[in-house]
XYZ file of C-alpha atoms in Angstrom:
345
model
C 0.000 0.000 0.000
C 1.122 3.569 -0.670
C 2.478 5.525 2.256
C 0.426 8.681 2.848
C 2.783 11.617 3.356
C 1.749 15.095 4.451
C 3.893 17.836 2.910
C 3.711 21.114 4.863
C 4.559 24.367 3.098
C 4.297 28.148 3.517
C 4.228 29.135 7.156
C 3.998 32.068 9.533
C 7.567 33.168 8.836
C 9.709 35.729 7.036
C 10.786 32.834 4.814
C 7.266 32.010 3.588
C 8.045 32.727 -0.082
C 11.212 30.602 -0.004
C 9.218 27.710 1.452
C 6.727 27.867 -1.428
C 9.490 27.497 -4.020
C 11.170 24.648 -2.141
C 7.899 22.806 -1.577
C 6.809 23.024 -5.218
C 10.133 21.546 -6.334
C 9.992 18.715 -3.784
C 6.334 17.854 -4.442
C 6.969 17.803 -8.195
C 9.864 15.368 -7.708
C 7.999 12.814 -5.545
C 6.900 9.634 -7.300
C 3.156 9.662 -6.727
C 2.886 6.112 -8.026
C 4.720 5.167 -4.843
C 3.416 7.753 -2.336
C 0.056 9.397 -1.706
C 0.510 13.079 -0.887
C -1.604 15.264 1.365
C -0.613 18.889 0.870
C -0.968 21.179 3.883
C -0.529 24.875 3.138
C -0.009 27.365 5.952
C -0.713 30.995 5.093
C 1.611 33.815 6.094
C -0.993 34.714 8.725
C -0.769 31.207 10.173
C -4.002 29.671 8.824
C -3.871 25.958 7.936
C -5.490 24.413 4.846
C -5.588 21.160 2.948
C -4.571 22.157 -0.585
C -5.799 20.193 -3.609
C -5.105 22.669 -6.405
C -2.490 22.806 -9.188
C 1.163 22.414 -8.300
C 2.378 25.474 -10.191
C 0.181 27.772 -8.081
C 2.278 27.091 -4.970
C 5.535 28.879 -5.875
C 3.524 31.689 -7.510
C 1.686 32.175 -4.174
C -1.680 31.647 -5.862
C -2.408 28.440 -3.987
C -4.939 30.096 -1.636
C -7.035 31.000 -4.681
C -7.448 27.313 -5.462
C -9.099 24.402 -3.729
C -8.329 24.989 -0.049
C -10.152 23.519 2.909
C -9.427 24.754 6.449
C -7.785 21.947 8.378
C -5.873 21.123 11.552
C -3.485 18.401 12.650
C -5.097 16.471 15.459
C -2.911 16.144 18.580
C -4.858 12.958 19.397
C -2.347 10.124 19.004
C -5.158 7.780 18.039
C -5.985 9.891 14.985
C -2.482 10.313 13.537
C -3.898 12.722 11.061
C -5.575 15.704 9.560
C -9.094 16.915 10.302
C -10.704 19.234 7.742
C -13.514 21.726 8.237
C -15.739 19.382 6.215
C -15.240 16.682 8.825
C -12.867 14.515 6.803
C -10.248 12.618 8.791
C -7.087 11.578 6.981
C -4.645 9.274 8.724
C -1.042 10.343 7.976
C 1.845 7.850 7.830
C 4.556 10.531 7.978
C 5.009 14.282 7.559
C 7.604 16.165 5.532
C 7.783 19.805 6.666
C 9.199 22.091 3.962
C 8.935 25.124 6.214
C 11.837 27.540 6.562
C 12.580 29.724 9.580
C 10.503 30.348 12.668
C 7.315 28.388 13.332
C 8.464 25.604 11.037
C 12.182 24.922 11.353
C 12.562 25.708 15.056
C 10.952 22.647 16.638
C 7.425 24.031 16.993
C 5.797 22.057 14.171
C 8.015 19.096 15.001
C 6.633 19.160 18.547
C 3.060 19.172 17.254
C 3.790 16.215 14.975
C 5.495 14.330 17.806
C 2.502 14.938 20.087
C 0.207 13.604 17.348
C 2.369 10.512 16.942
C 3.107 11.314 13.289
C 6.660 10.352 12.215
C 8.726 13.252 10.887
C 10.849 13.013 7.752
C 13.609 15.308 8.924
C 15.043 16.598 12.170
C 12.985 16.247 15.316
C 11.980 18.734 17.973
C 15.264 18.884 19.915
C 17.649 19.156 16.968
C 15.408 21.657 15.168
C 15.259 23.933 18.217
C 18.988 23.612 18.905
C 20.064 24.296 15.335
C 17.773 27.327 15.042
C 19.372 28.845 18.147
C 22.787 29.909 16.853
C 24.329 30.414 20.291
C 23.236 27.060 21.742
C 24.254 25.283 18.548
C 27.724 26.820 18.878
C 27.927 25.717 22.499
C 27.093 22.121 21.567
C 29.574 22.198 18.681
C 32.322 23.524 20.956
C 31.563 20.804 23.502
C 32.008 18.270 20.684
C 35.479 19.657 20.010
C 34.645 21.644 16.871
C 36.146 25.173 16.635
C 33.540 27.975 16.664
C 33.884 31.733 16.099
C 34.069 33.802 19.286
C 30.696 35.367 20.110
C 28.666 37.333 22.653
C 24.900 37.358 23.234
C 22.688 40.417 23.767
C 19.306 39.806 25.454
C 18.187 43.435 25.362
C 19.178 46.556 23.448
C 22.082 48.028 25.450
C 23.413 51.587 25.296
C 25.650 52.212 22.289
C 28.727 52.746 24.461
C 28.265 49.306 26.018
C 27.787 47.645 22.623
C 30.979 49.240 21.346
C 32.939 47.981 24.363
C 31.655 44.457 23.797
C 32.534 44.636 20.107
C 36.061 45.733 20.926
C 36.634 42.440 22.749
C 35.820 40.586 19.512
C 37.441 42.947 17.020
C 36.354 44.033 13.554
C 35.038 42.891 11.169
C 32.256 41.083 13.016
C 28.761 39.840 12.341
C 25.596 40.955 14.104
C 22.780 38.427 13.754
C 19.503 37.366 15.356
C 20.052 34.288 17.513
C 17.024 32.626 15.884
C 16.401 33.081 12.185
C 17.292 32.007 8.681
C 17.996 33.153 5.109
C 20.312 35.845 6.580
C 17.368 38.029 7.625
C 18.591 40.690 10.048
C 22.291 39.804 9.644
C 24.883 42.538 9.098
C 28.635 42.477 8.584
C 30.120 45.372 10.552
C 33.565 46.777 9.819
C 33.501 50.027 11.839
C 32.125 51.125 15.273
C 29.757 53.705 13.763
C 27.880 50.936 11.894
C 27.472 48.735 14.955
C 24.348 50.149 16.631
C 22.229 50.275 13.428
C 23.138 46.621 12.836
C 22.128 45.695 16.402
C 18.777 47.477 16.024
C 18.147 45.678 12.722
C 18.868 42.289 14.283
C 16.522 42.979 17.209
C 13.696 43.510 14.702
C 13.885 39.777 13.949
C 14.476 38.248 17.392
C 14.648 39.159 21.065
C 18.220 37.828 21.321
C 21.151 39.011 19.204
C 24.635 37.625 18.643
C 27.874 39.490 18.046
C 30.255 37.106 16.298
C 33.849 37.307 15.101
C 34.205 37.114 11.322
C 36.365 34.174 10.232
C 39.019 35.143 7.690
C 38.297 32.565 5.018
C 35.424 31.145 2.933
C 32.080 29.550 3.720
C 31.728 25.875 2.849
C 28.834 23.473 3.204
C 27.943 19.820 3.305
C 24.572 18.137 2.607
C 23.630 15.061 4.644
C 20.732 12.611 4.355
C 20.061 9.831 6.869
C 20.383 9.073 10.532
C 22.688 7.320 12.974
C 25.456 5.594 10.963
C 23.450 5.369 7.726
C 24.460 8.723 6.248
C 24.777 9.860 2.639
C 27.053 12.899 2.425
C 27.215 15.212 -0.567
C 30.141 16.909 -2.249
C 31.533 19.881 -0.291
C 30.717 23.238 -1.859
C 32.324 26.672 -1.466
C 30.833 30.160 -1.631
C 32.889 32.754 -3.464
C 31.925 36.360 -2.791
C 34.229 39.302 -3.583
C 32.997 41.505 -0.737
C 30.397 41.628 2.010
C 28.812 38.277 2.877
C 26.322 35.743 1.545
C 23.197 37.701 2.498
C 19.564 37.147 1.479
C 19.987 38.875 -1.897
C 23.073 36.871 -2.812
C 21.526 33.599 -1.651
C 18.641 33.934 -4.074
C 20.155 35.939 -6.953
C 23.940 35.335 -6.808
C 24.514 38.685 -8.526
C 28.040 39.093 -7.164
C 28.783 35.620 -5.819
C 29.419 32.122 -7.118
C 28.994 28.667 -5.594
C 31.634 26.122 -6.505
C 30.549 22.475 -6.316
C 32.957 20.867 -5.594
C 34.739 23.521 -3.580
C 38.205 24.701 -4.547
C 40.228 22.708 -2.031
C 42.311 19.569 -1.813
C 40.673 16.152 -1.592
C 42.123 15.768 1.894
C 40.621 19.066 3.088
C 37.227 18.189 1.567
C 37.288 14.858 3.438
C 38.119 16.707 6.672
C 35.157 19.042 6.114
C 32.842 16.077 5.458
C 34.015 14.374 8.650
C 33.488 17.611 10.606
C 29.973 17.874 9.142
C 29.270 14.278 10.185
C 30.377 15.010 13.761
C 28.239 18.159 13.928
C 25.181 16.376 12.490
C 25.429 13.742 15.217
C 26.325 16.148 18.033
C 23.214 18.226 17.340
C 21.017 15.104 17.104
C 20.089 15.650 13.451
C 18.133 13.053 11.467
C 16.494 12.847 8.073
C 18.395 15.589 6.300
C 20.227 18.859 6.928
C 22.842 21.173 5.458
C 25.879 21.773 7.658
C 27.507 25.173 7.048
C 31.103 25.812 8.099
C 33.951 28.253 7.514
C 37.297 27.218 6.072
C 39.809 29.697 7.471
C 42.893 30.754 5.527
C 45.045 28.821 8.003
C 43.103 25.616 7.190
C 40.987 25.469 10.368
C 37.384 24.325 9.870
C 34.911 26.317 12.005
C 31.244 25.587 12.659
C 28.783 28.170 11.331
C 25.268 26.705 11.536
C 23.055 23.775 10.558
C 19.993 24.328 8.392
C 17.574 21.547 9.324
C 15.238 22.363 6.403
C 17.517 23.892 3.764
C 16.393 25.423 0.480
C 15.252 22.655 -1.828
C 14.792 23.878 -5.374
C 16.842 22.186 -8.093
C 19.196 25.210 -7.921
C 19.605 25.199 -4.120
C 22.882 24.241 -2.476
C 21.561 21.180 -0.627
C 20.396 19.145 -3.640
C 23.258 20.387 -5.819
C 25.837 18.962 -3.381
C 24.119 15.562 -3.531
C 23.538 15.761 -7.281
C 27.298 16.276 -7.658
C 27.717 12.669 -6.447
C 25.812 11.463 -9.531
C 22.166 11.569 -8.427
C 19.329 13.407 -10.161
C 17.106 15.821 -8.225
C 14.339 13.188 -8.234
C 16.761 10.597 -6.851
C 17.810 12.975 -4.060
C 14.157 13.388 -3.032
C 13.533 9.632 -3.306
C 16.553 8.925 -1.077
C 15.354 11.481 1.474
C 11.961 9.753 1.687
C 13.391 6.244 1.736
C 15.803 7.005 4.582
C 13.373 9.244 6.444
C 10.268 7.054 6.479
C 9.756 4.647 9.391
C 10.340 1.052 8.391
C-alpha cells in the first residue's frame, strides 16, 4: 500500500516565499505512483489548509485561490492525522515539513507532529530547536570539540557605548545576527564602530536575542547530509565565493556578485576533513532525516562551525540538492533517497 505523506509548506515566517518554491520543487519530484501526498498549506498569517489545487500555483503564491479547505493536525495520538472543516479525517503515515525559519524549522511544528504521533521526515523537535538557536548550537559544537567563532549574546538593546565595548573584545570585522532566524534576515557584517548600533537594532527587529560574532578570515563551505545514525549519505563539499560583504539574502537567491563552486576549490584531503566535521556536527546536534551543515574554512586551514539548516532550500538550484547531485544523483533521486531514509520502516 502507498504511504500517505503530508507535505507542509508556507508558514507564519519571514521565509514564507522561499518555502513555497522549495515545496513546489519537492512535491513535483515525488513519485506519486509510490506515495500518496496530502498537501498542507499554511498561510503567512498562520491559517492551515488542505490544498488540492495545481502544483504550479504554490511557488507563484496563488495556492490560496485554489481548492483549499481549512484543516488542523489532530494532537490525538489515536488519529495520527488531519481533520478538515468538512469533517474529513485523513490518517497520515509521515510528515515532511518544507517550512523555513521560525514556526516551522525551530521545533514548533516538530513538537506538534510528535505529540500527534506522526513520524517526521527530517530533524525532530530537539535538533530543530537547537540548530535554530545559533548560540546554543555553537555551544554544543564547541563541547564536541569543533572550533567555533568567538561570540557574545545580547538579550536586550544596550546603550551604544556598552555595545561598542563588547565589540572591541571581539574585534572588527564582526557579524551581528539574530540568535534565531534564517535566510540571513537581520544579519549585518560590521567593519567600523559607527555601523554597529544600526546593525544591532536591525537584528533585534527579527528576534529578542542578538549575537555578536567574530568574522572568520576565510570562505564559507557546506555539506549536505541525508540519513540518521550511521546510515548517512554525504554530498560533495561546496564553497561560496563572494568578492565583498557576505552571503546575504539577496546573494543567496540571486547570486549577482557571488558564485557557488561544487565541488569547492580545495584539496581532496581538506574536503574529506570538512565532510568528517559535518558528520560530527550532524550527530552532536542530534540531526536526522536531512540537513545542510555550514562551516567556515579559514585561511590557516581550520574548519569552524557556522550553523546547521535543518530544512535547507530545496529547489533544483539550491545548495543542498546540488551537493548531492554532484555525487551522480538526479534531483528526483535525491528526493527519493530522502523519503526512503526518512520514512519509518
